[in-house]
PDB file of C-alpha atoms in Angstrom:
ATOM      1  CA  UNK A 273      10.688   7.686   6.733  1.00  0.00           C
ATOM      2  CA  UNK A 274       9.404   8.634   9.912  1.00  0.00           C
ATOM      3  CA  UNK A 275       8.211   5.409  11.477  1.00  0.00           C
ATOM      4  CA  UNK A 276      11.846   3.941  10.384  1.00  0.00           C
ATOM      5  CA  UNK A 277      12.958   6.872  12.199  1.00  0.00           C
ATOM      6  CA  UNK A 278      11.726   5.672  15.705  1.00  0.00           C
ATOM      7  CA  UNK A 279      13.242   2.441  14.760  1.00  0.00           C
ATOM      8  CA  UNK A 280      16.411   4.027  14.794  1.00  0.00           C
ATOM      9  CA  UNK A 281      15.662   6.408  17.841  1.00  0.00           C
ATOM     10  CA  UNK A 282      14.620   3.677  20.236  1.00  0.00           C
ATOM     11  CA  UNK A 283      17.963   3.306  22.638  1.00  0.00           C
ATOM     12  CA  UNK A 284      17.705   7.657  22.520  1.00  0.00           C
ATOM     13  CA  UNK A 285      13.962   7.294  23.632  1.00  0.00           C
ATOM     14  CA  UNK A 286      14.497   4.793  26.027  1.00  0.00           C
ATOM     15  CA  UNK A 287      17.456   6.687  27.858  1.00  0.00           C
ATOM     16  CA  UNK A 288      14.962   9.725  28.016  1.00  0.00           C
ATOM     17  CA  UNK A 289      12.123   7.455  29.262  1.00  0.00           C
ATOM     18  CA  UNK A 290       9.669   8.308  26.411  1.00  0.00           C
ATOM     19  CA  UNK A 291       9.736   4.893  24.498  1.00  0.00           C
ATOM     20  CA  UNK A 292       6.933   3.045  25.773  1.00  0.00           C
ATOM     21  CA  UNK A 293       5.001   6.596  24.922  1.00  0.00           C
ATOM     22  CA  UNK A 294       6.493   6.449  21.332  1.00  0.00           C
ATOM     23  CA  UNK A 295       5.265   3.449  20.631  1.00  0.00           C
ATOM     24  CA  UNK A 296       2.021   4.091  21.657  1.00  0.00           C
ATOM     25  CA  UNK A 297       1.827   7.236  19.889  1.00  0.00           C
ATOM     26  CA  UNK A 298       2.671   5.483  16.492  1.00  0.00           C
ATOM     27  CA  UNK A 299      -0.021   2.527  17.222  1.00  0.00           C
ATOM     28  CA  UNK A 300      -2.480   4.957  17.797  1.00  0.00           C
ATOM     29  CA  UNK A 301      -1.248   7.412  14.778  1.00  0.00           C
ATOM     30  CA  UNK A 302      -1.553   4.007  12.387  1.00  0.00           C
ATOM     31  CA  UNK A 303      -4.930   3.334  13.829  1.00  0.00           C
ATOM     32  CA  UNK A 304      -3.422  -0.486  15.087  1.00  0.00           C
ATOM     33  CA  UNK A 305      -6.974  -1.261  16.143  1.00  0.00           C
ATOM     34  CA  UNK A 306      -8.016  -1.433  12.066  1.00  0.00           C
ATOM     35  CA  UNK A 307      -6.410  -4.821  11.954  1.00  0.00           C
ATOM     36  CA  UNK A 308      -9.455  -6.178  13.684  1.00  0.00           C
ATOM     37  CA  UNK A 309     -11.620  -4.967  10.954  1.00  0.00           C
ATOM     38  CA  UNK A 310     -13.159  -7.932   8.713  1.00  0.00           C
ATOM     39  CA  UNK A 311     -14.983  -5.905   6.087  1.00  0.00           C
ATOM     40  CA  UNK A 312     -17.707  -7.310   6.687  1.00  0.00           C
ATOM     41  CA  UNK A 313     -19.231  -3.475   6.689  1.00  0.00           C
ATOM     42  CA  UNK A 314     -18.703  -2.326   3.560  1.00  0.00           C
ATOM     43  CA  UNK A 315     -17.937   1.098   5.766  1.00  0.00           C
ATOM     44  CA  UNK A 316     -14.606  -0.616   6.481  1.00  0.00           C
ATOM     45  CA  UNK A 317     -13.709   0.358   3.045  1.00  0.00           C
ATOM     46  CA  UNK A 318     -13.946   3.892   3.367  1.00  0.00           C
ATOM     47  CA  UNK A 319     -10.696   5.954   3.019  1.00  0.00           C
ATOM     48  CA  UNK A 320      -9.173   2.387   2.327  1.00  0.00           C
ATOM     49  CA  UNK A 321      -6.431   4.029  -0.470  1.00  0.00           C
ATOM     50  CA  UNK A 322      -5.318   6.509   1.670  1.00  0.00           C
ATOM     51  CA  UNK A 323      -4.494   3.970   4.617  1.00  0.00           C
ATOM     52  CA  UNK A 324      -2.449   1.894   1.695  1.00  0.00           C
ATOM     53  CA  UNK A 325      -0.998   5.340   0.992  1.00  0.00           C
ATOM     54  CA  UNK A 326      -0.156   6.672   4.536  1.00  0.00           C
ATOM     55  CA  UNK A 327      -0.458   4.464   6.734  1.00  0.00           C
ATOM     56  CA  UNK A 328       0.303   1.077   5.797  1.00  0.00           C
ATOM     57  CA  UNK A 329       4.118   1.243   6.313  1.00  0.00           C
ATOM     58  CA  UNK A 330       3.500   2.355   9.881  1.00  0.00           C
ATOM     59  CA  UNK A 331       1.269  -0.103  10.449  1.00  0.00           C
ATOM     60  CA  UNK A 332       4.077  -2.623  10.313  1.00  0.00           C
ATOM     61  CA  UNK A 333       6.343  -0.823  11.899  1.00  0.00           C
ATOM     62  CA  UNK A 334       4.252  -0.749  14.743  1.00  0.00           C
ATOM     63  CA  UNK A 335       4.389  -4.686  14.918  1.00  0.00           C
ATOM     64  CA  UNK A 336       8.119  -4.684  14.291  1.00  0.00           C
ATOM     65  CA  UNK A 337       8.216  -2.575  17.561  1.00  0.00           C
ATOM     66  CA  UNK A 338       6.201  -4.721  19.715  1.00  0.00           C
ATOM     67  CA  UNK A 339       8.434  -5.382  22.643  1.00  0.00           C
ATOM     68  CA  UNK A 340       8.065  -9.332  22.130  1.00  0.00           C
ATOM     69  CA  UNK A 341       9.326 -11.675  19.296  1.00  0.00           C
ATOM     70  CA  UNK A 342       5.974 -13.655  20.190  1.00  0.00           C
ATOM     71  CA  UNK A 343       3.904 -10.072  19.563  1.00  0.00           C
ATOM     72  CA  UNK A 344       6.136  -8.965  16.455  1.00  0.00           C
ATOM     73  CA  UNK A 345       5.141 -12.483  15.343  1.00  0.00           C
ATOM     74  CA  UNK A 346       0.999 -11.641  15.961  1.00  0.00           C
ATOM     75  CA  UNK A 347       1.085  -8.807  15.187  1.00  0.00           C
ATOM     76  CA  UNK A 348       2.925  -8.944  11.050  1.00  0.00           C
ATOM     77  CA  UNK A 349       0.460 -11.773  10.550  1.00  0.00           C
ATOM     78  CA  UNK A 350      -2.537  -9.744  11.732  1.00  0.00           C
ATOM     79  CA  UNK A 351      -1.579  -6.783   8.949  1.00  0.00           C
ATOM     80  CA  UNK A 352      -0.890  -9.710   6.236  1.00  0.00           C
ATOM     81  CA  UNK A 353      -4.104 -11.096   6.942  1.00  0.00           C
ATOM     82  CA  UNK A 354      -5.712  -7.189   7.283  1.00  0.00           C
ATOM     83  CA  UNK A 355      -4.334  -6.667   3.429  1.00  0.00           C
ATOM     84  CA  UNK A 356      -5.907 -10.110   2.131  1.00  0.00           C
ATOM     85  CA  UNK A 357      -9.362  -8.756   3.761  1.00  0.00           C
ATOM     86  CA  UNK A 358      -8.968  -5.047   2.676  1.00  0.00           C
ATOM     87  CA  UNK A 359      -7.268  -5.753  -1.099  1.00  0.00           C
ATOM     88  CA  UNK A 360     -10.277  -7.210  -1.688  1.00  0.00           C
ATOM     89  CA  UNK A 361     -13.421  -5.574  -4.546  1.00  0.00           C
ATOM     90  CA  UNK A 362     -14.955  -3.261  -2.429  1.00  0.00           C
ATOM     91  CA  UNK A 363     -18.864  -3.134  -3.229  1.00  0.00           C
ATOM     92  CA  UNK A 364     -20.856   0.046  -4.833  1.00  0.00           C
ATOM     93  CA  UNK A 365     -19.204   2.571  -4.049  1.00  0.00           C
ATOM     94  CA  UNK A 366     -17.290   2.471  -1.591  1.00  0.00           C
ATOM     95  CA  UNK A 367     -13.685   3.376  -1.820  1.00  0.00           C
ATOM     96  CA  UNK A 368     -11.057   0.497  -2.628  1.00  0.00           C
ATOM     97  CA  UNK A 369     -10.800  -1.648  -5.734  1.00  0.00           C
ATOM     98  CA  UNK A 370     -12.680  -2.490  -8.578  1.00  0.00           C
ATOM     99  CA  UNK A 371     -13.242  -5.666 -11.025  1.00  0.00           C
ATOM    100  CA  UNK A 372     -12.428  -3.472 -13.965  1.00  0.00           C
ATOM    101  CA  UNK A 373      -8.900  -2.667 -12.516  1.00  0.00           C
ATOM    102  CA  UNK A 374     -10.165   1.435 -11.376  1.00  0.00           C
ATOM    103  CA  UNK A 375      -9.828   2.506  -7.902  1.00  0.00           C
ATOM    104  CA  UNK A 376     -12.549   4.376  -6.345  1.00  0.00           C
ATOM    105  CA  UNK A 377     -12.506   7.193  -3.575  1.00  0.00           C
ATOM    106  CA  UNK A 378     -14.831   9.916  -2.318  1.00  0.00           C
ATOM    107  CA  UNK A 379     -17.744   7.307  -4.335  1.00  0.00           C
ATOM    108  CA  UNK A 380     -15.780   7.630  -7.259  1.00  0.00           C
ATOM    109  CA  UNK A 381     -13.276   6.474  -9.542  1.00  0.00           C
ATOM    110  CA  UNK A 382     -10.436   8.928  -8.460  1.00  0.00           C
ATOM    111  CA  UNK A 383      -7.196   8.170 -10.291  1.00  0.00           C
ATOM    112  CA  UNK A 384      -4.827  10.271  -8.225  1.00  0.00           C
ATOM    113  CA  UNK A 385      -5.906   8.551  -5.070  1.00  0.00           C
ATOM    114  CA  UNK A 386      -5.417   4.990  -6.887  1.00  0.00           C
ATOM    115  CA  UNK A 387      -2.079   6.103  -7.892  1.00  0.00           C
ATOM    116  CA  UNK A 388      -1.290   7.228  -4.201  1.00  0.00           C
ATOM    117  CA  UNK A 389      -2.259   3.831  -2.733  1.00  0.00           C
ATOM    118  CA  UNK A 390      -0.489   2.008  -4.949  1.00  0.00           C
ATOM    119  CA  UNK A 391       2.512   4.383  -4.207  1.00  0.00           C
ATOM    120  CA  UNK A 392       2.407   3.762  -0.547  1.00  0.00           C
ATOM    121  CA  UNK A 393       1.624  -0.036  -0.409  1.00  0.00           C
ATOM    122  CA  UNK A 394       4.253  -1.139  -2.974  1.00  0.00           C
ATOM    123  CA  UNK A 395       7.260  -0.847  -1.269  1.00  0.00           C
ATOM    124  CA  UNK A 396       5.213  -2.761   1.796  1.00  0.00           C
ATOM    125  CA  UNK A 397       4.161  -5.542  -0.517  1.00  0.00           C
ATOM    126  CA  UNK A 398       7.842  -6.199  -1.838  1.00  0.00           C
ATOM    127  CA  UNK A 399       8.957  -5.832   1.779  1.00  0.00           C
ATOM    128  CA  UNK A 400       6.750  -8.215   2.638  1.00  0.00           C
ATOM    129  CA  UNK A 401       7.543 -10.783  -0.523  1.00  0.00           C
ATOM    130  CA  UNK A 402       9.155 -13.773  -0.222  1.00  0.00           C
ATOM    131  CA  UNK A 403       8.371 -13.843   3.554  1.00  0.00           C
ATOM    132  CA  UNK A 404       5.468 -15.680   6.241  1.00  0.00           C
ATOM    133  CA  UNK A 405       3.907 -12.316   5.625  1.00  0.00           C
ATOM    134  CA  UNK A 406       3.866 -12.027   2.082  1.00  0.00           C
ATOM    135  CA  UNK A 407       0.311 -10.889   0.801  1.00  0.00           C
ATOM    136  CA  UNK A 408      -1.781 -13.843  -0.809  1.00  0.00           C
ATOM    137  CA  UNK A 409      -2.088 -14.690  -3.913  1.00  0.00           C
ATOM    138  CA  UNK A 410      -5.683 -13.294  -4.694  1.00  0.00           C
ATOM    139  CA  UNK A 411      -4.625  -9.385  -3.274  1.00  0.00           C
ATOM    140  CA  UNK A 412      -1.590  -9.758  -5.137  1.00  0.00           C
ATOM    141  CA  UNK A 413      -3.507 -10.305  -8.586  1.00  0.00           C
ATOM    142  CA  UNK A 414      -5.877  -7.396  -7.689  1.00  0.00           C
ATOM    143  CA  UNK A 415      -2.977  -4.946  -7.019  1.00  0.00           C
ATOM    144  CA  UNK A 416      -1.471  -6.485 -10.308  1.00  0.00           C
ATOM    145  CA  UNK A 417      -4.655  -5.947 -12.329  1.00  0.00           C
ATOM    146  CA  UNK A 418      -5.235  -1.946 -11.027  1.00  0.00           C
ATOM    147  CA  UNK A 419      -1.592  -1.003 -11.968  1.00  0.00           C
ATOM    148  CA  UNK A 420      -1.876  -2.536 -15.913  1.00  0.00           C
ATOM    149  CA  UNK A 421      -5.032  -0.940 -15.944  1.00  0.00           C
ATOM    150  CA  UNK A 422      -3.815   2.267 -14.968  1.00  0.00           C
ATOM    151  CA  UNK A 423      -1.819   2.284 -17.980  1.00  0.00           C
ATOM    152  CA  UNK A 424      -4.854   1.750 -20.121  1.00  0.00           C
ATOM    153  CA  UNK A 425      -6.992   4.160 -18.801  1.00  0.00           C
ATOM    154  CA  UNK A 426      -3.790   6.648 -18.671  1.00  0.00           C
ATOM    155  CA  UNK A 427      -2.558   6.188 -21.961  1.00  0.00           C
ATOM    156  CA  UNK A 428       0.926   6.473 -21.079  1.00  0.00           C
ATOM    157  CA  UNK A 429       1.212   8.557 -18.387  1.00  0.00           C
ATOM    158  CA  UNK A 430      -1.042  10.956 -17.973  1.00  0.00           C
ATOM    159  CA  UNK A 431      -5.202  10.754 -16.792  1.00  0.00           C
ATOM    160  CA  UNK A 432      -7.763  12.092 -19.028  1.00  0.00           C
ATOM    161  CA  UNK A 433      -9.243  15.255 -17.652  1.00  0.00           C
ATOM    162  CA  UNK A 434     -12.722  13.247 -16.815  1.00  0.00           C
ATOM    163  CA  UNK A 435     -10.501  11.017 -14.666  1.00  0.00           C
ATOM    164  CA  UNK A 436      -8.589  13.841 -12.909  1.00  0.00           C
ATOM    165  CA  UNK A 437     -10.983  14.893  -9.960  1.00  0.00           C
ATOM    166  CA  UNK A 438     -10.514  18.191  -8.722  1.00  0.00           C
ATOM    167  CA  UNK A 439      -6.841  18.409 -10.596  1.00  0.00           C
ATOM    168  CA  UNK A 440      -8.409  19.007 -13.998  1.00  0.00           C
ATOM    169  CA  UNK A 441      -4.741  20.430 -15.866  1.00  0.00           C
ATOM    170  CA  UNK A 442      -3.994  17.974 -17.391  1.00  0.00           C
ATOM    171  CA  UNK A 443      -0.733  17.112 -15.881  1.00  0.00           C
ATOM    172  CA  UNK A 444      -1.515  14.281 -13.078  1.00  0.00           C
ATOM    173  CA  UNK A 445      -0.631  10.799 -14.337  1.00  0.00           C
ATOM    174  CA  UNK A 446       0.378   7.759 -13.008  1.00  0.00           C
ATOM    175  CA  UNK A 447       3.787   6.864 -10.839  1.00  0.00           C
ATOM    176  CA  UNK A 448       5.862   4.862 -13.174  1.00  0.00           C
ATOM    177  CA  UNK A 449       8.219   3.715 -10.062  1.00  0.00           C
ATOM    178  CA  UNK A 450       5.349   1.409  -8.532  1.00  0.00           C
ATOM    179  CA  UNK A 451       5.769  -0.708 -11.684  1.00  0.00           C
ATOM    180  CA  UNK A 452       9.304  -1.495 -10.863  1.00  0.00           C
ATOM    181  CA  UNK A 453       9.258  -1.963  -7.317  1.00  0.00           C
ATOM    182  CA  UNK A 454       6.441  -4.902  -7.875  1.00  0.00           C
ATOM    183  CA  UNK A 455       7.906  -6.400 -11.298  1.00  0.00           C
ATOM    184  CA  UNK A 456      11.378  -6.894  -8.662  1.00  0.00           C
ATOM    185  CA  UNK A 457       9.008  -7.929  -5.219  1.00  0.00           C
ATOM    186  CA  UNK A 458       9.050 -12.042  -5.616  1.00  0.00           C
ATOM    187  CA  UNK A 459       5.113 -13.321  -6.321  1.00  0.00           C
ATOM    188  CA  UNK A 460       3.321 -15.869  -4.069  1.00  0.00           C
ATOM    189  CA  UNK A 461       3.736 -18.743  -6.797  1.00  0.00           C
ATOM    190  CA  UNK A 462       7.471 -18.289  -5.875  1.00  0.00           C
ATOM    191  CA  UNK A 463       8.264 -16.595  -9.094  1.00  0.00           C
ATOM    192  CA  UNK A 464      11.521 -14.070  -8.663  1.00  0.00           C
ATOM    193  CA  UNK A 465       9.983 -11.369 -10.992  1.00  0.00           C
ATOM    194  CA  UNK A 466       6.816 -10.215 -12.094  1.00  0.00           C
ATOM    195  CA  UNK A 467       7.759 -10.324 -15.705  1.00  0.00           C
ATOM    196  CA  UNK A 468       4.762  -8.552 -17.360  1.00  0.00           C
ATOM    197  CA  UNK A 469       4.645  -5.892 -14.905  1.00  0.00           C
ATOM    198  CA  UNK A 470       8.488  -5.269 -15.459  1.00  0.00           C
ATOM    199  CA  UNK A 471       7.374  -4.801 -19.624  1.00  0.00           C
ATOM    200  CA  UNK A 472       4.911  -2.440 -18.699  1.00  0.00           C
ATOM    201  CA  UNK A 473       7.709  -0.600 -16.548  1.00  0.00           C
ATOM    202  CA  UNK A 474      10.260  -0.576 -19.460  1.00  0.00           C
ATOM    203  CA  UNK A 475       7.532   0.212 -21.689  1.00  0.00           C
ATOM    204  CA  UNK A 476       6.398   3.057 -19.622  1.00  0.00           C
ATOM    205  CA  UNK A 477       9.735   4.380 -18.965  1.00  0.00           C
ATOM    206  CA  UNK A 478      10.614   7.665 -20.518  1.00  0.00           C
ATOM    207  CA  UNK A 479      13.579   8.204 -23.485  1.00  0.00           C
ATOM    208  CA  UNK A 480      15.597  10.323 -20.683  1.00  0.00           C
ATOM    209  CA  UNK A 481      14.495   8.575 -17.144  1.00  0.00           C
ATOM    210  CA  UNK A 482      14.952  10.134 -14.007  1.00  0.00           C
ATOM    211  CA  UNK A 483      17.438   8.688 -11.314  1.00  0.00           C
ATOM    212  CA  UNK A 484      14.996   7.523  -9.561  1.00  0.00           C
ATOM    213  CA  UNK A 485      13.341   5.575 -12.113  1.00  0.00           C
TER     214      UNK A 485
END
């Protein structure tokens, strides 16, 4: 909410002559320079969840806020092609995904984390759908495969208490939201829906849901 915020701030920042600082304080907050990394060092996977989590929404609204249609341009295609290199399986471990489906942080499987980076790059991925900027195909699938998996390993909702890290009560689980906001986000292939992700949403879905599910 906040980088949208800026967005909507700009003509305010500009008549107070703090834009240009704005935007440089939310390129540097993002980390903008990470979209060179080609993870090629396996250290580039390191904390990789929680910049899917935090920080991957203000990465593109740092491009959107480039002060050139040319650099917007650059700069949406340098995060699509940052997610195909990061949503990638990460080796040993390092933090990122997995060929099972788990996501691992702090050299371990760590559910919660998994959960939170799938939280946080969702909404960015069905942004991103249906557009030049779209992830590909192959991070697409590995996002796909850790969320059905999550429901395994959950079994229904909630982790196991060896899967819980440091929350060990029992009450940590997976977000059921992410399901739907991929099922809707168009696939690669061109396909509108994502219709086994949208079963596992139903399926998922409690007997009195939320509003916001």
């Amino acid at each position: 909410q906040g980088n949208w915020g800026e967005m909507l701030l700009e003509r305010v920042l500009e008549q107070a002559g703090l834009w240009q600082d704005a935007r440089a304080d939310l390129a540097w907050f993002v980390g903008l320079g990470r979209l060179l990394q080609d993870f090629e060092n396996p250290d580039h996977y390191g904390g990789l969840v929680d910049v899917l989590n935090t920080l991957l929404l203000g990465l593109v609204t740092a491009a959107l806020l480039m002060p050139t249609e040319r650099e917007q341009i650059t700069y949406l295609d340098a995060v699509r092609r940052w997610c195909d290199r990061a949503i990638t399986f990460s080796p040993g471990v390092q933090g990122g995904f997995k060929p099972d489906g788990s996501m691992f942080h702090h050299v371990g499987m760590f559910a919660d984390y998994g959960r939170d980076g799938l939280i946080g790059s969702a909404p960015v991925i069905g942004l991103l759908a249906g557009t030049a900027y779209q992830v590909g195909p192959d991070a697409r699938a590995i996002i796909r495969q850790a969320l059905l998996t999550m429901r395994a390993y959950a079994n229904t909702t909630q982790w196991p208490l060896p899967l819980s890290g440091r929350n060990p009560n029992g009450l940590t689980g997976l977000n059921i939201n992410t399901y739907g906001v991929l099922a809707n986000a168009s696939l690669p292939d061109g396909r509108a829906l994502d219709a086994e992700l949208g079963r596992a949403y139903l399926r998922l879905m409690p007997a009195n849901p939320t509003a916001a599910q």
